[in-house]
PDB file of C-alpha atoms in Angstrom:
ATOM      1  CA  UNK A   1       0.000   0.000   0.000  1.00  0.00           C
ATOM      2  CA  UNK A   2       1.294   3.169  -1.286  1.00  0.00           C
ATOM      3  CA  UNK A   3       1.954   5.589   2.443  1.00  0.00           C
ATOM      4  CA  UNK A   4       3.817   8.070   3.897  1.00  0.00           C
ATOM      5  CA  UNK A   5       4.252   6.397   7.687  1.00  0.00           C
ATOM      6  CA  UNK A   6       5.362   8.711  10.920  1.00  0.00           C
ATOM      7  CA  UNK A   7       7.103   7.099  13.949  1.00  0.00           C
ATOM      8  CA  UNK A   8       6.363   7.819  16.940  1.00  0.00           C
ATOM      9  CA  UNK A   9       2.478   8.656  16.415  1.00  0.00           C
ATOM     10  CA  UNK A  10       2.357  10.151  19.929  1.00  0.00           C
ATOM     11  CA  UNK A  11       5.296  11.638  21.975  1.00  0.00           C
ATOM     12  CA  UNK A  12       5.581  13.203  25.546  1.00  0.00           C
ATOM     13  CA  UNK A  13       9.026  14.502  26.440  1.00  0.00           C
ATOM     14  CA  UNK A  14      10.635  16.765  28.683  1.00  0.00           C
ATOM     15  CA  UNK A  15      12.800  20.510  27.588  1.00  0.00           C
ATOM     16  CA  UNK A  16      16.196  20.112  26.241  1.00  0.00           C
ATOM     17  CA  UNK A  17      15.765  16.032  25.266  1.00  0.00           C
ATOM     18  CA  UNK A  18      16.901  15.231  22.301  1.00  0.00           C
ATOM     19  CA  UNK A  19      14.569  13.195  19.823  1.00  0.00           C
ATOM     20  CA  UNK A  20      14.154  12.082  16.115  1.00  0.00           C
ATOM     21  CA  UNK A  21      10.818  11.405  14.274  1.00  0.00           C
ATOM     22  CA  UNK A  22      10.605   9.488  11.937  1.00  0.00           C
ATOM     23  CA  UNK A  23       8.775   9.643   8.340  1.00  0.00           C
ATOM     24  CA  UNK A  24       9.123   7.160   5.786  1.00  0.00           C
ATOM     25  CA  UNK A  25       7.326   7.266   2.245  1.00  0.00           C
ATOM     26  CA  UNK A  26       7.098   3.961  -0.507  1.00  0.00           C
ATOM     27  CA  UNK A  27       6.211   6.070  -3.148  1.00  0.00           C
ATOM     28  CA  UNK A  28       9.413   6.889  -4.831  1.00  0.00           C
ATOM     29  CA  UNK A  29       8.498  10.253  -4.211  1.00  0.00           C
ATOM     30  CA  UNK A  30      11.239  13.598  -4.870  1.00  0.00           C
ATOM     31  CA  UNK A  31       9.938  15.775  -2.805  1.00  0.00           C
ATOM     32  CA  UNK A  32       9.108  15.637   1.075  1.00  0.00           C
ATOM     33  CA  UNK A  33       8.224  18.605   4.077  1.00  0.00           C
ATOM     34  CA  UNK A  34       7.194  18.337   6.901  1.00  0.00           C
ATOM     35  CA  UNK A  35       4.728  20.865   8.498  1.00  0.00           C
ATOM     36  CA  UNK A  36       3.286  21.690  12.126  1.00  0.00           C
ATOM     37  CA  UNK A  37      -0.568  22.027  12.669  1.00  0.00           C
ATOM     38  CA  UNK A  38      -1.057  24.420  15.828  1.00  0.00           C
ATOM     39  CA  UNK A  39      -4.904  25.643  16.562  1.00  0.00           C
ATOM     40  CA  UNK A  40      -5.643  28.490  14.676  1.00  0.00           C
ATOM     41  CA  UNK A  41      -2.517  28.967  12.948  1.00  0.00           C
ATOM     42  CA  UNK A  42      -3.506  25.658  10.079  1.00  0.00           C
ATOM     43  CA  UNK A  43      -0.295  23.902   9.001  1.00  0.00           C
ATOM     44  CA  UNK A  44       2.678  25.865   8.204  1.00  0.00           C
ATOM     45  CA  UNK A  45       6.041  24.167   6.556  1.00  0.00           C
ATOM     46  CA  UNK A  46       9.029  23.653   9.137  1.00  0.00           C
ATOM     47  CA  UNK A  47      11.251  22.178   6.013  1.00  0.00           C
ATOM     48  CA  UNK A  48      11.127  20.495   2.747  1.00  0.00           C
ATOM     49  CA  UNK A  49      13.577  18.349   0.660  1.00  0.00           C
ATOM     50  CA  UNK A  50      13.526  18.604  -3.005  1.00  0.00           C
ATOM     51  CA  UNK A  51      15.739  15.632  -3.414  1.00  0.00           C
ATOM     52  CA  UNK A  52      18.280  13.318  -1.599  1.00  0.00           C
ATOM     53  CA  UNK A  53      20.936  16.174  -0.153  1.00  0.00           C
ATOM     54  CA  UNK A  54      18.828  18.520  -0.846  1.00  0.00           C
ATOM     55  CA  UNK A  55      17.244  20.242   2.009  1.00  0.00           C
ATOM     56  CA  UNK A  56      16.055  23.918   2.931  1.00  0.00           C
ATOM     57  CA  UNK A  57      13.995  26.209   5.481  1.00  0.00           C
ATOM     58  CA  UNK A  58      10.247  26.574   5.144  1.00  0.00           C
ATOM     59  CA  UNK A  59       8.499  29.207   7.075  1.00  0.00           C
ATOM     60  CA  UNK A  60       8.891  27.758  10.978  1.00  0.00           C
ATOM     61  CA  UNK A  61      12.246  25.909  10.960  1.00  0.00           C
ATOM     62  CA  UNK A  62      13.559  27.496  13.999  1.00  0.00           C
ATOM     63  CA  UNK A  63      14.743  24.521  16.833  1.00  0.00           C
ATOM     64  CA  UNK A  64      14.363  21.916  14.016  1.00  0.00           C
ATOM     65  CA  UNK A  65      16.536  19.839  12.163  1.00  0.00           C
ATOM     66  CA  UNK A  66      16.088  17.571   8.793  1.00  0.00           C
ATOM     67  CA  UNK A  67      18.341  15.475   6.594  1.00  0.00           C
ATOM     68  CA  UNK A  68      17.643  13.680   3.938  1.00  0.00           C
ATOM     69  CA  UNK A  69      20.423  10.561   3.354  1.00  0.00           C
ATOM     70  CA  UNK A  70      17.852   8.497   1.617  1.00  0.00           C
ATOM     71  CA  UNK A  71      15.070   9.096  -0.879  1.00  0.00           C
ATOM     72  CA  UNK A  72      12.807   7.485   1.141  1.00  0.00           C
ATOM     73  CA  UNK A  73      13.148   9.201   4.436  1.00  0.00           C
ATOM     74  CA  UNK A  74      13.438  11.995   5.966  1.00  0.00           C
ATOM     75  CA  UNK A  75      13.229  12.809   9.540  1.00  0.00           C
ATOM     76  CA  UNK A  76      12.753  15.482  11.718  1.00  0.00           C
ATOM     77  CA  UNK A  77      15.390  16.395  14.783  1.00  0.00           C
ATOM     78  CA  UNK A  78      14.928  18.502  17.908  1.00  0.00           C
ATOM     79  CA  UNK A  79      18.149  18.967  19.098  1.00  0.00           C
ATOM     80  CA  UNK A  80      16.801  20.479  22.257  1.00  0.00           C
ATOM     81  CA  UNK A  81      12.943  20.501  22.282  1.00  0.00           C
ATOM     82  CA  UNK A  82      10.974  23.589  24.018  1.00  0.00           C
ATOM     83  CA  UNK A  83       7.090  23.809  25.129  1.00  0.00           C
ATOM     84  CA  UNK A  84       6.567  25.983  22.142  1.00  0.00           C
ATOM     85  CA  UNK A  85       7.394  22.718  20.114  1.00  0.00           C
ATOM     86  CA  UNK A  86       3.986  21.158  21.586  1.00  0.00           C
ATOM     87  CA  UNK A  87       2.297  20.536  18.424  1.00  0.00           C
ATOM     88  CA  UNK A  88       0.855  17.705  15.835  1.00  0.00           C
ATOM     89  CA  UNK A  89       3.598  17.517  13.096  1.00  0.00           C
ATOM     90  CA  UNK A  90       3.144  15.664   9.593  1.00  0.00           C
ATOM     91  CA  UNK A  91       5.046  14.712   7.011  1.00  0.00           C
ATOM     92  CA  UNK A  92       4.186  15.144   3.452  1.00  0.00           C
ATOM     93  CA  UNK A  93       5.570  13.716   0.085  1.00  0.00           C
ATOM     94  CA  UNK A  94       4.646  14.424  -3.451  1.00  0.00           C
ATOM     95  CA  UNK A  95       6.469  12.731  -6.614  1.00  0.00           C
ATOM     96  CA  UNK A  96       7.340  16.175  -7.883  1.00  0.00           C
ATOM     97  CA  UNK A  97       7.806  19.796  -6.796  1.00  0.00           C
ATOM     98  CA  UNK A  98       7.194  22.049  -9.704  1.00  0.00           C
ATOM     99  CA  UNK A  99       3.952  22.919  -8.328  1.00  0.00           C
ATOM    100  CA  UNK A 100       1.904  23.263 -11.264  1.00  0.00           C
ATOM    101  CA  UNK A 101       0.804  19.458 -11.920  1.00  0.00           C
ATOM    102  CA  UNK A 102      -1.050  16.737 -10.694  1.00  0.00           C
ATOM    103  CA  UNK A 103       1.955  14.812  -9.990  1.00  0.00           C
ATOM    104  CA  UNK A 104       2.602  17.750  -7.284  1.00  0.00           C
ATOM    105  CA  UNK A 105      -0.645  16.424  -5.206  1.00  0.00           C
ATOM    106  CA  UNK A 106       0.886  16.092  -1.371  1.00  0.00           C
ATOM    107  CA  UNK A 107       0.449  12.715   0.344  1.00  0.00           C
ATOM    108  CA  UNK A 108       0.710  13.326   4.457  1.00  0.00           C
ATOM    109  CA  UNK A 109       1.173  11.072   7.217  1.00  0.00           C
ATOM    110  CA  UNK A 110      -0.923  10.212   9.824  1.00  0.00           C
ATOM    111  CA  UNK A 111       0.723  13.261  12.226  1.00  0.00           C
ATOM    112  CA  UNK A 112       2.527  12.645  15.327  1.00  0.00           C
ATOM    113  CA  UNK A 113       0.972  14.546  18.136  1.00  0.00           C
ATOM    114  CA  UNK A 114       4.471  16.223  20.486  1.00  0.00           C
ATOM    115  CA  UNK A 115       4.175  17.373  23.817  1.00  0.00           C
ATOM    116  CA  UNK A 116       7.303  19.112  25.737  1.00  0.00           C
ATOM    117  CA  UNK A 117       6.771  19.662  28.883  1.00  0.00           C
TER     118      UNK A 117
ATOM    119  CA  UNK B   1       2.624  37.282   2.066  1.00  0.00           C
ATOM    120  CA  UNK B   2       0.110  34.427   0.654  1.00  0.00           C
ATOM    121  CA  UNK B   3      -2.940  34.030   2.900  1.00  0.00           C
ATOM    122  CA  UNK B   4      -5.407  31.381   3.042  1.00  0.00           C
ATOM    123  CA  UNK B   5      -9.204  31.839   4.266  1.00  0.00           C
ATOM    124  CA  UNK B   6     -12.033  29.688   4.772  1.00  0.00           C
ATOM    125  CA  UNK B   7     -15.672  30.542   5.705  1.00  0.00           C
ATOM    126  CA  UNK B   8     -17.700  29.658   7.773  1.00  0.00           C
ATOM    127  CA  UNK B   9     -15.176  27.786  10.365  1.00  0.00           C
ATOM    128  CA  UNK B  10     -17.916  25.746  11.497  1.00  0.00           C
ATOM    129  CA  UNK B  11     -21.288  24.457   9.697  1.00  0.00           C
ATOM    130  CA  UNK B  12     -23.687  22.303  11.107  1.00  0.00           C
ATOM    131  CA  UNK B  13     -26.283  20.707   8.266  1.00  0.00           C
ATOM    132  CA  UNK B  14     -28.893  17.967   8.117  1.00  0.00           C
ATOM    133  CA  UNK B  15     -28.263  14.824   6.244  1.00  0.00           C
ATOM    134  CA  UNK B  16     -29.045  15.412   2.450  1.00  0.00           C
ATOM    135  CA  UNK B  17     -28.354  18.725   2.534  1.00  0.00           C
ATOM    136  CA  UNK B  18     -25.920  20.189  -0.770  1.00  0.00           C
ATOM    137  CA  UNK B  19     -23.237  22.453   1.006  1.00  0.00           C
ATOM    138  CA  UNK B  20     -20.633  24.602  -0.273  1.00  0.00           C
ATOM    139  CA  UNK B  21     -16.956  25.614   1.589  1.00  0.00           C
ATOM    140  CA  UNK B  22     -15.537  28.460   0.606  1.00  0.00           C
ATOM    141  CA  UNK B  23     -11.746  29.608   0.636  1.00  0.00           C
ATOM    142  CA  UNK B  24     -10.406  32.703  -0.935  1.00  0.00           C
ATOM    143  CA  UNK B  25      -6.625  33.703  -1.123  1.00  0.00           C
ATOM    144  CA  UNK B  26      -4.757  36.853  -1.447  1.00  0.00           C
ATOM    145  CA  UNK B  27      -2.301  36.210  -4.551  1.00  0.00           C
ATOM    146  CA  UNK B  28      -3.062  34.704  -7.277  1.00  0.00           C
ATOM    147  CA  UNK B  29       0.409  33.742  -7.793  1.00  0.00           C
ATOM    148  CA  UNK B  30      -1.300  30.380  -6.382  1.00  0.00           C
ATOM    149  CA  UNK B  31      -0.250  27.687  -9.049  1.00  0.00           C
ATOM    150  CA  UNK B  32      -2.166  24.584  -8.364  1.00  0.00           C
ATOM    151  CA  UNK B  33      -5.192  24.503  -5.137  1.00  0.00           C
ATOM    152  CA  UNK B  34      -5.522  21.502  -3.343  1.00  0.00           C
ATOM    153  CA  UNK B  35      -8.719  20.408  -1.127  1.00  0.00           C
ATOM    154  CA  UNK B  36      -7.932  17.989   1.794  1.00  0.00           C
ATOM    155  CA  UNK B  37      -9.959  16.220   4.559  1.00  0.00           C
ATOM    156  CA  UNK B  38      -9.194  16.192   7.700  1.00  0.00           C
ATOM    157  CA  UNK B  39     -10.237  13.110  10.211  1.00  0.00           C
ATOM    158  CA  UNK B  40      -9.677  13.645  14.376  1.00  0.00           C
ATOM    159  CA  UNK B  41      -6.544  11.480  14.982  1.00  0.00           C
ATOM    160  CA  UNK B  42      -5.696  11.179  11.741  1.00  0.00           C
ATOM    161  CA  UNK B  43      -3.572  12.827   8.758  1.00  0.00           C
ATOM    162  CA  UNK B  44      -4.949  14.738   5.672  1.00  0.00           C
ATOM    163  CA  UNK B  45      -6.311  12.750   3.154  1.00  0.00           C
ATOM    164  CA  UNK B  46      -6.637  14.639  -0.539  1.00  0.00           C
ATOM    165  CA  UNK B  47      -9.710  14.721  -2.098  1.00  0.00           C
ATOM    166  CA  UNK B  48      -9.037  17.048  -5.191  1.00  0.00           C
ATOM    167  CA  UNK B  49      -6.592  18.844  -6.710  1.00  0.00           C
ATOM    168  CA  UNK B  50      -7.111  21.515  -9.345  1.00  0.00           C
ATOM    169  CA  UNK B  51      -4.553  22.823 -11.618  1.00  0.00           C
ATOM    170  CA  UNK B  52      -4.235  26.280 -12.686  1.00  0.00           C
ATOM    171  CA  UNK B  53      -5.417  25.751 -16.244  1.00  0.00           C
ATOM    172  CA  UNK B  54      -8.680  24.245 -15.135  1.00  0.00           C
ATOM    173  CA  UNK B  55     -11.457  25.277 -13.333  1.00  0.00           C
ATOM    174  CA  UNK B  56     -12.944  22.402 -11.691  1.00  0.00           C
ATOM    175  CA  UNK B  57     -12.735  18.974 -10.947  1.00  0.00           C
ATOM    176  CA  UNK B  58     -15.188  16.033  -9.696  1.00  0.00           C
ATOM    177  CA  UNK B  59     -14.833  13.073  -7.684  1.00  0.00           C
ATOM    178  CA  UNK B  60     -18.059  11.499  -6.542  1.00  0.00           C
ATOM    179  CA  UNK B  61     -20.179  13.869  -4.858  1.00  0.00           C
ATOM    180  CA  UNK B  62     -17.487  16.572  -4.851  1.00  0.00           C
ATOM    181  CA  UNK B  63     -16.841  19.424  -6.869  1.00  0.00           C
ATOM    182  CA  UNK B  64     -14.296  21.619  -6.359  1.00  0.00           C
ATOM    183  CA  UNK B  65     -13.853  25.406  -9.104  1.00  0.00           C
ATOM    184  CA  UNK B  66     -11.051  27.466  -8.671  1.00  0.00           C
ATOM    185  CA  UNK B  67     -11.144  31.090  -9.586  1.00  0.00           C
ATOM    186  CA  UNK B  68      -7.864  32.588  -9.747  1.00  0.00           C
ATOM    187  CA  UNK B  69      -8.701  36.095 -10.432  1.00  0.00           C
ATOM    188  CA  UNK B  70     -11.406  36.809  -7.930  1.00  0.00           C
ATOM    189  CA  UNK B  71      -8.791  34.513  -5.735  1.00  0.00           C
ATOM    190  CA  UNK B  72     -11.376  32.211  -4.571  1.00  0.00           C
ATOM    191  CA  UNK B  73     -12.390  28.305  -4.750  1.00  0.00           C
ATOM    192  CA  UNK B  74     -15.305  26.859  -3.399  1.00  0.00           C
ATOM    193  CA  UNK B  75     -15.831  22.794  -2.707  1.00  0.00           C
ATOM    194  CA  UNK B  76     -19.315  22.084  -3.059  1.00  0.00           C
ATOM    195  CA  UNK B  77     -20.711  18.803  -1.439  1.00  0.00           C
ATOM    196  CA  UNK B  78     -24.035  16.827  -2.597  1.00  0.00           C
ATOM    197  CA  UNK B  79     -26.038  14.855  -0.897  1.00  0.00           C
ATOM    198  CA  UNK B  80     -24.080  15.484   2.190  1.00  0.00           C
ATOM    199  CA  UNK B  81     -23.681  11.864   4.603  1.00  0.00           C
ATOM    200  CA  UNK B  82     -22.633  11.437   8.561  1.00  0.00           C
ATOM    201  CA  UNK B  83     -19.651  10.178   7.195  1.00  0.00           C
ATOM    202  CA  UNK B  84     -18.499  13.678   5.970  1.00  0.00           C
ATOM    203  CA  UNK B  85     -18.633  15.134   8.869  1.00  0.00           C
ATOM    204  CA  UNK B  86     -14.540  16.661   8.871  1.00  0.00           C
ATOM    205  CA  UNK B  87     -12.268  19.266   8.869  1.00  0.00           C
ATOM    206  CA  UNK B  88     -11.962  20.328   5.615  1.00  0.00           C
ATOM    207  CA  UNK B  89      -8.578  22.463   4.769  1.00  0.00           C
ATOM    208  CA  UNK B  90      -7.916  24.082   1.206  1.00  0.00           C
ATOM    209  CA  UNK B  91      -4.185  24.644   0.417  1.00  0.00           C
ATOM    210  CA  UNK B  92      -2.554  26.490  -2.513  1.00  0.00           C
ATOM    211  CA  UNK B  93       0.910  25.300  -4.316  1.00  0.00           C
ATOM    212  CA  UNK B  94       2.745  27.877  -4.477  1.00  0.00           C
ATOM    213  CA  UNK B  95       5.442  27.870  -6.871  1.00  0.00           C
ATOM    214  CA  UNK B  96       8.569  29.144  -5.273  1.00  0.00           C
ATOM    215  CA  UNK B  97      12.178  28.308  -5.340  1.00  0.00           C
ATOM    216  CA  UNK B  98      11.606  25.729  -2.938  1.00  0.00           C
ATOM    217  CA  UNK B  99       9.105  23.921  -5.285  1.00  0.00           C
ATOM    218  CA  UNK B 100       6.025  22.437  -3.987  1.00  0.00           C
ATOM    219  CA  UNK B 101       5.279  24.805  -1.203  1.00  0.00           C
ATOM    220  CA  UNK B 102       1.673  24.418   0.241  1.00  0.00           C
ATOM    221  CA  UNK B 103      -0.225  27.652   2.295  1.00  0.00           C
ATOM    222  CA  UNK B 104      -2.663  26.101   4.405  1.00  0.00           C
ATOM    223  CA  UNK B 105      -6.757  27.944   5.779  1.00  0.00           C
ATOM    224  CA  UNK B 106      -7.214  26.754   9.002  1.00  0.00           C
ATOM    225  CA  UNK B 107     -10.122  24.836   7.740  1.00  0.00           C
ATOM    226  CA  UNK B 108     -14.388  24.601   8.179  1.00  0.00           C
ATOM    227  CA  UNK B 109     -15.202  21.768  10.557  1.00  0.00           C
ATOM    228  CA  UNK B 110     -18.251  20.064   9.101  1.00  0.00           C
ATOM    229  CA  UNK B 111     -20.740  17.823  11.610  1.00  0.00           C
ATOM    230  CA  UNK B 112     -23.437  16.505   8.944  1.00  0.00           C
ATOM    231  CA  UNK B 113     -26.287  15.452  11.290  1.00  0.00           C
ATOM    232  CA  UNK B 114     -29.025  12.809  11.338  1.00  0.00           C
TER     233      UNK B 114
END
């Protein structure tokens, strides 16, 4: 079954731990982002990956980390997590990133729900 | 800056009822728009995706029109069921040199009633 999976779904962690999550697509897709979903603010993009290697800021990528070693994956790091972090996070893969085609059409994840206290 | 709105927030129908979302955007620099669904506990599923050329697509009971110059799209719903009752979130690609990026509304939560 074609997905984009997230590991851990649901997180509770304390300030200044470190912690990866995961996402994972089988899609062969290019492109993948991840975004944050906080109320009343929608989803805005932390970071996006055009390609293997290829990796850059999206509108919130302050306190986060990405890399992107394998076409598949790409995770997300919090080097030192903060309450602000609290949110539900989802990754999102599409097979290309010219954004003017169907192919463009954004699969997400099923979100992983973060709380720092 | 590219901003997304949808109205109402919240709408509360009657089974059966035909029902239209709205979601208007200040740019139309917006390439492609994209309409999602949005389940409690889970991720976004999408349910259309119209391209910049067209106008409107269908799937099923939906119809979704985008109108770039009066920056506005509308997903209309017939024969509305229990089992729409969502968060729906419209999203428009915009082309920048980052690619695919998407600028999310915050979304109309639908409860289609008995």
């Amino acid at each position: 079954e074609a997905q984009v999976t997230q590991n851990p779904r649901y997180l509770i962690t304390v300030t200044g731990k470190k912690l990866t999550v995961t996402c994972s697509q089988n899609m062969n897709h290019e492109y993948m982002s991840w975004y944050r979903q906080d109320p009343g603010l929608g989803l805005r993009q932390i970071y996006y990956s055009m390609n293997v290697e290829v990796t850059d800021k999206g509108d919130v990528p302050e306190g986060y980390k990405v890399s992107r070693k394998e076409k598949r994956n790409f995770p997300l790091i919090l080097e030192s997590p903060s309450p602000n972090q609290t949110s539900l996070y989802f990754c999102a893969s599409s097979l290309t990133s010219g954004g003017a085609r169907p192919t463009d059409t954004q699969y997400f994840g099923p979100g992983t729900r973060l709380t720092v206290l | 800056k590219q901003e997304v709105t949808q109205i109402p927030a919240a709408l509360s129908v009657p089974e059966g009822e035909n029902l239209v979302l709205n979601c208007s955007f200040t740019d139309s620099a917006i390439y492609n728009l994209q309409w999602f669904r949005q389940d409690p506990g889970k991720g976004l599923t999408s349910l259309l995706l119209i391209q910049s050329s067209q106008r409107e697509q269908t799937s099923g009971r939906l119809n979704a029109s985008l109108d770039k110059s009066s920056g506005r799209s509308t997903l209309y719903i017939a024969a509305s069921q229990p089992g729409d009752s969502a968060t729906y979130l419209c999203a428009g690609h915009i082309l920048t040199g980052g690619g695919n990026k998407l600028t999310f509304g915050t979304g109309t939560q639908l409860k289609v009633e008995l």
